[in-house]
Coordinates of C-alpha atoms in Angstrom, one line a residue:
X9 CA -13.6 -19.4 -12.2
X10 CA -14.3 -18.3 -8.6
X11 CA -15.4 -15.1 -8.9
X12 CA -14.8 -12.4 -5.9
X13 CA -18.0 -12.3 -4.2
X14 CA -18.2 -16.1 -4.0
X15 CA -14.4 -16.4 -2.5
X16 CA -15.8 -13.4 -0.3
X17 CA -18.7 -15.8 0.8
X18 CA -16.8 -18.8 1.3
X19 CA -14.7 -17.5 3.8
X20 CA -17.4 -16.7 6.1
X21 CA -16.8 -13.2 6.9
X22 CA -19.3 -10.6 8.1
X23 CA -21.7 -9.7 4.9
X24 CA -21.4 -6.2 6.3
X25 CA -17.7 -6.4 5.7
X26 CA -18.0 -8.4 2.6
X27 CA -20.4 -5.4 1.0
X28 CA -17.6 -3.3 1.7
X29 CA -15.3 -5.3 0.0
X30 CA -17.4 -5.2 -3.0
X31 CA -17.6 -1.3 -3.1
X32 CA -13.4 -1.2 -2.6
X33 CA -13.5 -3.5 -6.1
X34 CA -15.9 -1.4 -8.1
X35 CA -13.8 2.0 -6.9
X36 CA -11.2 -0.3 -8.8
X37 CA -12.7 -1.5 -12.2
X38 CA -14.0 2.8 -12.5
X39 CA -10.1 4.3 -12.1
X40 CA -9.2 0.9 -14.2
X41 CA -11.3 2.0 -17.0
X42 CA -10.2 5.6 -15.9
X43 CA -6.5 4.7 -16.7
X44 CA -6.9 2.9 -19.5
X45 CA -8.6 5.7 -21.4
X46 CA -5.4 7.8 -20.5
X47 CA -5.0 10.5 -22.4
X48 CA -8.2 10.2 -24.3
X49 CA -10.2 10.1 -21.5
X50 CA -8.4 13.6 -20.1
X51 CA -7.2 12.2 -17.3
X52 CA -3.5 13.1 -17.7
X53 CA -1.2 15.9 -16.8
X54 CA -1.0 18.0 -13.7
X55 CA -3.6 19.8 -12.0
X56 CA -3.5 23.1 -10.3
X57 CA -3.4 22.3 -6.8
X58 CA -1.2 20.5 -4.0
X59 CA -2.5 18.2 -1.7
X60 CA -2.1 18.2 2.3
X61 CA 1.5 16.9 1.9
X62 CA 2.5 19.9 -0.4
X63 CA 2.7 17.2 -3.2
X64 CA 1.9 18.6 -6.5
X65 CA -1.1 16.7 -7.7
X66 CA -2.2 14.6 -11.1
X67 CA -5.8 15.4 -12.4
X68 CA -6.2 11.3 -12.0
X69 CA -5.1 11.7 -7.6
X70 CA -8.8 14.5 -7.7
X71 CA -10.5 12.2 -10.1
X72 CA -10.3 9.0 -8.2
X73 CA -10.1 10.8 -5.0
X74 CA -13.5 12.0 -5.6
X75 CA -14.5 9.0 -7.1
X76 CA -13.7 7.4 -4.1
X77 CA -15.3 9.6 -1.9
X78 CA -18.8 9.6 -3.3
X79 CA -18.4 5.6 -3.5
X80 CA -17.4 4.7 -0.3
X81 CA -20.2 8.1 1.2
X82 CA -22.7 6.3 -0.7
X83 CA -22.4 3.0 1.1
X84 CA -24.5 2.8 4.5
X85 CA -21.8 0.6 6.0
X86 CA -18.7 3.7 6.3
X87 CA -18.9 5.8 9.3
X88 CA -15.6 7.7 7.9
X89 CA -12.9 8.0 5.5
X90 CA -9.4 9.4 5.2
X91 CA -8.0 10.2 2.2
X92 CA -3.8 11.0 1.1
X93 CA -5.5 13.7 -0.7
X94 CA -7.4 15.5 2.1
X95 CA -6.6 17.5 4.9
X96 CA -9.1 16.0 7.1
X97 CA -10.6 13.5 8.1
X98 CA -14.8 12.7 6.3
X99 CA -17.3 12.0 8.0
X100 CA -19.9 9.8 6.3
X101 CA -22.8 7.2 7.7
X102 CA -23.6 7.9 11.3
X103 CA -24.7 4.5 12.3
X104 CA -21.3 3.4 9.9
X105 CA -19.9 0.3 11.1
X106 CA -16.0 0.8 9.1
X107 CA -13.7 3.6 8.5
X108 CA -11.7 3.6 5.5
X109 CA -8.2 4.8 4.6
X110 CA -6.9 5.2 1.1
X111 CA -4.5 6.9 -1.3
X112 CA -6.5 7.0 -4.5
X113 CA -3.3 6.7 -6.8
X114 CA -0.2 5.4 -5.8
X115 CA 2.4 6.4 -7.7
X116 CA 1.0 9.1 -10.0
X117 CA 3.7 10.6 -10.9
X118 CA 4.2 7.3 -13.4
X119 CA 0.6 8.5 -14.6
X120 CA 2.1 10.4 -17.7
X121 CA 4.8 7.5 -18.6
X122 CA 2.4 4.7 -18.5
X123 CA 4.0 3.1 -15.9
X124 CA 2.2 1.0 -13.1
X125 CA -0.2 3.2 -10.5
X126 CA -2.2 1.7 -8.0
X127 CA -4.6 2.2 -5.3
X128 CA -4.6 1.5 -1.7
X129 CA -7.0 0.7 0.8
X130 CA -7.1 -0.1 4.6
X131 CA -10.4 -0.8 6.5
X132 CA -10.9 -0.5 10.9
X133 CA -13.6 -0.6 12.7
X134 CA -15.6 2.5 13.4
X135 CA -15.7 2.6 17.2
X136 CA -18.6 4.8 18.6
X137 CA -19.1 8.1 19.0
X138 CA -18.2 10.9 16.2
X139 CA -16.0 10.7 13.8
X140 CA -13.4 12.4 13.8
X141 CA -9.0 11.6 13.6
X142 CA -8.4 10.3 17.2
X143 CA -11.2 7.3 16.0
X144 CA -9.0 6.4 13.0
X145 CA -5.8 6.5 15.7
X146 CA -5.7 2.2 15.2
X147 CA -2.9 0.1 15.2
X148 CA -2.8 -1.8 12.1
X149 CA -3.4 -5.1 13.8
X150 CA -7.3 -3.9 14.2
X151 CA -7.7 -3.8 10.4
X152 CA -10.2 -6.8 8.9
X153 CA -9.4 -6.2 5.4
X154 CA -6.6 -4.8 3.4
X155 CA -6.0 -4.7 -0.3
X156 CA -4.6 -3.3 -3.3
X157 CA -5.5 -2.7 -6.8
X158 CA -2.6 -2.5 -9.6
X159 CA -3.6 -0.8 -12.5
X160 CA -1.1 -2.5 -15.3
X161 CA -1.3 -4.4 -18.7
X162 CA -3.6 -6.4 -16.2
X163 CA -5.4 -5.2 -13.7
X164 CA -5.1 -7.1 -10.1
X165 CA -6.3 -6.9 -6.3
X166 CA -4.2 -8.4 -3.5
X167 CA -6.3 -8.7 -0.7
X168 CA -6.3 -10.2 3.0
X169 CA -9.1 -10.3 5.6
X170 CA -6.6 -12.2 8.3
X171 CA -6.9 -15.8 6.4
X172 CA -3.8 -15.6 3.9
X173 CA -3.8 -12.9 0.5
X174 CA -5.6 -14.0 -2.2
X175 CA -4.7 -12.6 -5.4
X176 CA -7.5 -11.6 -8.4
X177 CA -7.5 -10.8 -11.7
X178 CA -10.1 -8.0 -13.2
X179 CA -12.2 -9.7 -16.1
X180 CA -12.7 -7.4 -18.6
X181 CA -15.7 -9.2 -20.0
X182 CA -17.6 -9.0 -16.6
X183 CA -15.7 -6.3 -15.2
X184 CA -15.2 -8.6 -12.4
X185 CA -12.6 -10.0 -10.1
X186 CA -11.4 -13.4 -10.8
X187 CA -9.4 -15.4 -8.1
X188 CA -6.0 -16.5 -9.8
X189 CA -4.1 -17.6 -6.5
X190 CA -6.3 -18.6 -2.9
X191 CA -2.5 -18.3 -1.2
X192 CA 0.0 -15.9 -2.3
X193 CA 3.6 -17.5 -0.8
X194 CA 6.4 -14.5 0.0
X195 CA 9.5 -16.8 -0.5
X196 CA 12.0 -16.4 3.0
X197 CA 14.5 -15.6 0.9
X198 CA 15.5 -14.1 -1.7
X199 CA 18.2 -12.3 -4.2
X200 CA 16.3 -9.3 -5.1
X201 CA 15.9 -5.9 -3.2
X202 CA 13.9 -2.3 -4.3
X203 CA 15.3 0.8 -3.0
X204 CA 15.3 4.9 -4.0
X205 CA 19.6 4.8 -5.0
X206 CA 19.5 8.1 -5.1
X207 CA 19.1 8.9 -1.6
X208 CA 22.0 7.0 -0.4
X209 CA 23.9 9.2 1.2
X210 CA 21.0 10.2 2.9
X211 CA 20.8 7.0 5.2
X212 CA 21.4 6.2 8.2
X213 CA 24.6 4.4 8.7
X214 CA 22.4 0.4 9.1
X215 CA 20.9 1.3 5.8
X216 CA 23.9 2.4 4.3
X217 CA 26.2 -0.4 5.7
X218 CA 23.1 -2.9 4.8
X219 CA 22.7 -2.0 0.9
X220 CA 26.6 -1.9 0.3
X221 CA 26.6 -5.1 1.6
X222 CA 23.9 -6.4 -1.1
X223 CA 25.8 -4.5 -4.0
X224 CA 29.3 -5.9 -3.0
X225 CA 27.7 -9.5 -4.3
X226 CA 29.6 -12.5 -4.5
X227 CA 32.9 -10.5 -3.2
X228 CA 31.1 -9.0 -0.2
X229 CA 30.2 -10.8 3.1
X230 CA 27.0 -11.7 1.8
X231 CA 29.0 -14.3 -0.7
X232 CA 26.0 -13.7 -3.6
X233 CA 24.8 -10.9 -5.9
X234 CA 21.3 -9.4 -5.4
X235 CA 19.6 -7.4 -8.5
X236 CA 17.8 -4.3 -7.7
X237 CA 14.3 -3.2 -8.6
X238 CA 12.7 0.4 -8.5
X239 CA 9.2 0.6 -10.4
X240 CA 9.0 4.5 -7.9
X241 CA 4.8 3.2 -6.9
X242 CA 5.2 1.2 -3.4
X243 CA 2.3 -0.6 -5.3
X244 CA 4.0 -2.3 -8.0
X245 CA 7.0 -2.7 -5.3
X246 CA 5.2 -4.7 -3.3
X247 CA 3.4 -6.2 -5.8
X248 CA 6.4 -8.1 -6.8
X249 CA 7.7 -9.1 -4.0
X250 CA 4.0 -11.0 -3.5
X251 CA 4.3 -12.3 -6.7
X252 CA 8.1 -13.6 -6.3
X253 CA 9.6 -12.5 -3.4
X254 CA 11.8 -9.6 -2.3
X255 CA 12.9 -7.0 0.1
X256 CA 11.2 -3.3 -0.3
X257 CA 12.4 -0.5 2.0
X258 CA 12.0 3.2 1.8
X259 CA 14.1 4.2 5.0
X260 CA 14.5 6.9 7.1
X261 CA 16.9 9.7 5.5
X262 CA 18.1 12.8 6.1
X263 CA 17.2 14.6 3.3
X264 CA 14.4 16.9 4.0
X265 CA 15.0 17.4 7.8
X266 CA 11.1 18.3 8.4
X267 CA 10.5 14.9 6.5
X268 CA 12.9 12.2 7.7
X269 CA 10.2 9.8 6.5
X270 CA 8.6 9.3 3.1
X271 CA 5.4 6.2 3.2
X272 CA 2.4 7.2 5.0
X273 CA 1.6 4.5 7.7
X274 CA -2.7 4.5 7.7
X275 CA -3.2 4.6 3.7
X276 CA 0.3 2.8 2.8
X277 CA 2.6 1.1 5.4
X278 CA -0.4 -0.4 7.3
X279 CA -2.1 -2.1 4.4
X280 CA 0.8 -3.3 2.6
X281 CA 2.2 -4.4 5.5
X282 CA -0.7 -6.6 6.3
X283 CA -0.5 -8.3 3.0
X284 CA 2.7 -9.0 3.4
X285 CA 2.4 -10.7 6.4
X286 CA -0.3 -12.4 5.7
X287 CA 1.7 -13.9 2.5
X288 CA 4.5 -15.1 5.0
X289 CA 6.6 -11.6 5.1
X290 CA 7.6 -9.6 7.4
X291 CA 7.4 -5.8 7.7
X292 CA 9.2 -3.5 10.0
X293 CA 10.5 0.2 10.9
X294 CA 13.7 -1.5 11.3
X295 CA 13.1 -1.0 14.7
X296 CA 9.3 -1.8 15.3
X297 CA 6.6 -4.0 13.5
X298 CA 5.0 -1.1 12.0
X299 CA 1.5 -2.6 11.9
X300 CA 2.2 -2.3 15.8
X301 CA 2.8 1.0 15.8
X302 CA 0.3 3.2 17.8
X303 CA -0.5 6.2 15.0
X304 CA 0.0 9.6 16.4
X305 CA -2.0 11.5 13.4
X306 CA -3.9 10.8 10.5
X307 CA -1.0 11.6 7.9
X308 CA 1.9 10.0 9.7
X309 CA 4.8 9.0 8.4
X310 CA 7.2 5.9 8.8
X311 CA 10.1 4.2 7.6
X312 CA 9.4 0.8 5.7
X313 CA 11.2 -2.3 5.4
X314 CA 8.9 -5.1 4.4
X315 CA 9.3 -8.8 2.1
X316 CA 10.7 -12.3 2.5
X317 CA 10.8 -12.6 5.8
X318 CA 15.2 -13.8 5.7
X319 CA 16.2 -10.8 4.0
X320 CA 13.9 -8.4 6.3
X321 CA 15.7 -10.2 10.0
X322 CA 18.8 -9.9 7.8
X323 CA 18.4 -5.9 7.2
X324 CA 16.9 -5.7 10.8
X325 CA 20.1 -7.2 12.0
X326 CA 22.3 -4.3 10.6
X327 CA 19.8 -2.0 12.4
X328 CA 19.9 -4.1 15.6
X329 CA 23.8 -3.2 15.7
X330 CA 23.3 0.8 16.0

């Protein structure tokens, strides 16, 4: 079995970059052991606070937030972080050589049902000077690593550093990462999609026309039925369409004027869509490859449309029409 660190070393990256790496997977076996011990461990239920997005939070978002934070502080190589949970932007290691984005728990409000969580994380360089949000204002194409850690009955990391996405497996006798696929394969095409139903008549008129489409099946001008797929963590989303293909999208939608978008593009949007690209995907706005997207501020928000790469030039193709 090829364990992390050696896959790490084999693919001759940077050891500074591969250290970080490491530290990203141990932040993952502490909130895997954290979620396991559920409610025993008194890690469920809500806390009395809101985070910067006036989202009510889970005591589990502070707990691996913070667990996070004083990991990633810790380690010599981060010059800053950026956190879904926090307002601002942290400064860490002056002489830093990565800045770090990352929501701690993806998907927390499935914390209390048992259902899949997850965290995200998307590294960039640190450019000089201090640190502070115009040096984490990267496109996504300047990120050397991205990953993702599912916390389910098993728990995995997805992972790219620009040669393919590797797939790993946590070992619970070692409480290490095993590699379990060197070349995770997005299929072109595919008859599954993911999508929040109930903000359909939200939509814009692509997205609307484009779903009705999928659900019209074998009677509709697509001439096939398509199952849909909502597990409500972008995480375990995206996690299947790496493991089998698939179109994810949380568009743009008028439902909360102020909010017309939902994903955050540093600690969500960017990484996954990395992966998935990586894996032979493609990811987009509907209008724009979002990891080409110039950010604008540290909690941005964008539409996603991201999976086997067919479906997503067929969905872009309803967007291409107006």
């Amino acid at each position: 079995m090829q364990r992390l660190r050696e896959t790490l070393s084999l693919q001759g990256l940077p050891s500074e970059l591969q250290q970080l790496i490491l530290t990203l997977a141990d932040c993952g076996v502490e909130i895997s052991q954290l979620v396991r011990g559920g409610a025993l461990a008194g890690v469920l239920g809500v806390a009395d606070s809101e985070n910067v997005q006036g989202e009510t939070q889970k005591k589990l978002d502070i707990i691996a937030n913070d667990l996070i934070k004083d990991k990633l502080g810790a380690n010599p190589l981060v010059k800053g972080i950026a956190s879904e949970e926090e307002t601002d932007v942290v400064a860490a290691n002056t002489d830093g050589q990565y800045l770090v984005c990352f929501d701690p728990l993806d998907g927390s409000s499935n914390i209390d049902i048992n259902s899949l969580v997850g965290t995200i994380f998307s590294v960039l360089p640190a450019p000089q000077g201090e640190v502070n949000e115009a040096a984490f204002m990267q496109p996504g194409t300047n990120q050397p690593c991205a990953c993702y850690i599912l916390y389910g009955p098993a728990t995995v990391m997805a992972l790219t550093t620009g040669q393919g996405t590797q797939m790993y497996s946590l070992d619970p006798a070692s409480n290490e990462f095993v590699l379990v696929d060197e070349q995770v394969t997005v299929p072109a095409q595919t008859g599954e999609f993911a999508i929040n139903m109930s903000n359909q008549r939200f939509w814009q008129a692509p997205m609307q026309d484009y779903i009705a489409d999928l659900i019209s099946g074998k009677e509709g001008p697509r001439g096939r039925n398509f199952n849909m797929r909502w597990i409500a963590a972008m995480v375990g989303d995206v996690h299947r369409v790496l493991s089998r293909g698939g179109l994810f999208t949380y568009p743009q939608d008028t439902k909360n004027p102020d909010k017309p978008f939902k994903l955050r593009l540093m600690y969500e949007a960017n990484p996954m869509s990395f992966l998935v690209e990586q894996a032979g995907g493609k990811a987009s706005t509907g209008y724009e490859r979002i990891m080409a997207i110039e950010p604008e501020q540290i909690h941005q928000r964008v539409a996603v449309i991201l999976g086997s790469a067919d479906e997503v030039d067929t969905c872009l193709g309803y967007h291409s029409k107006g």
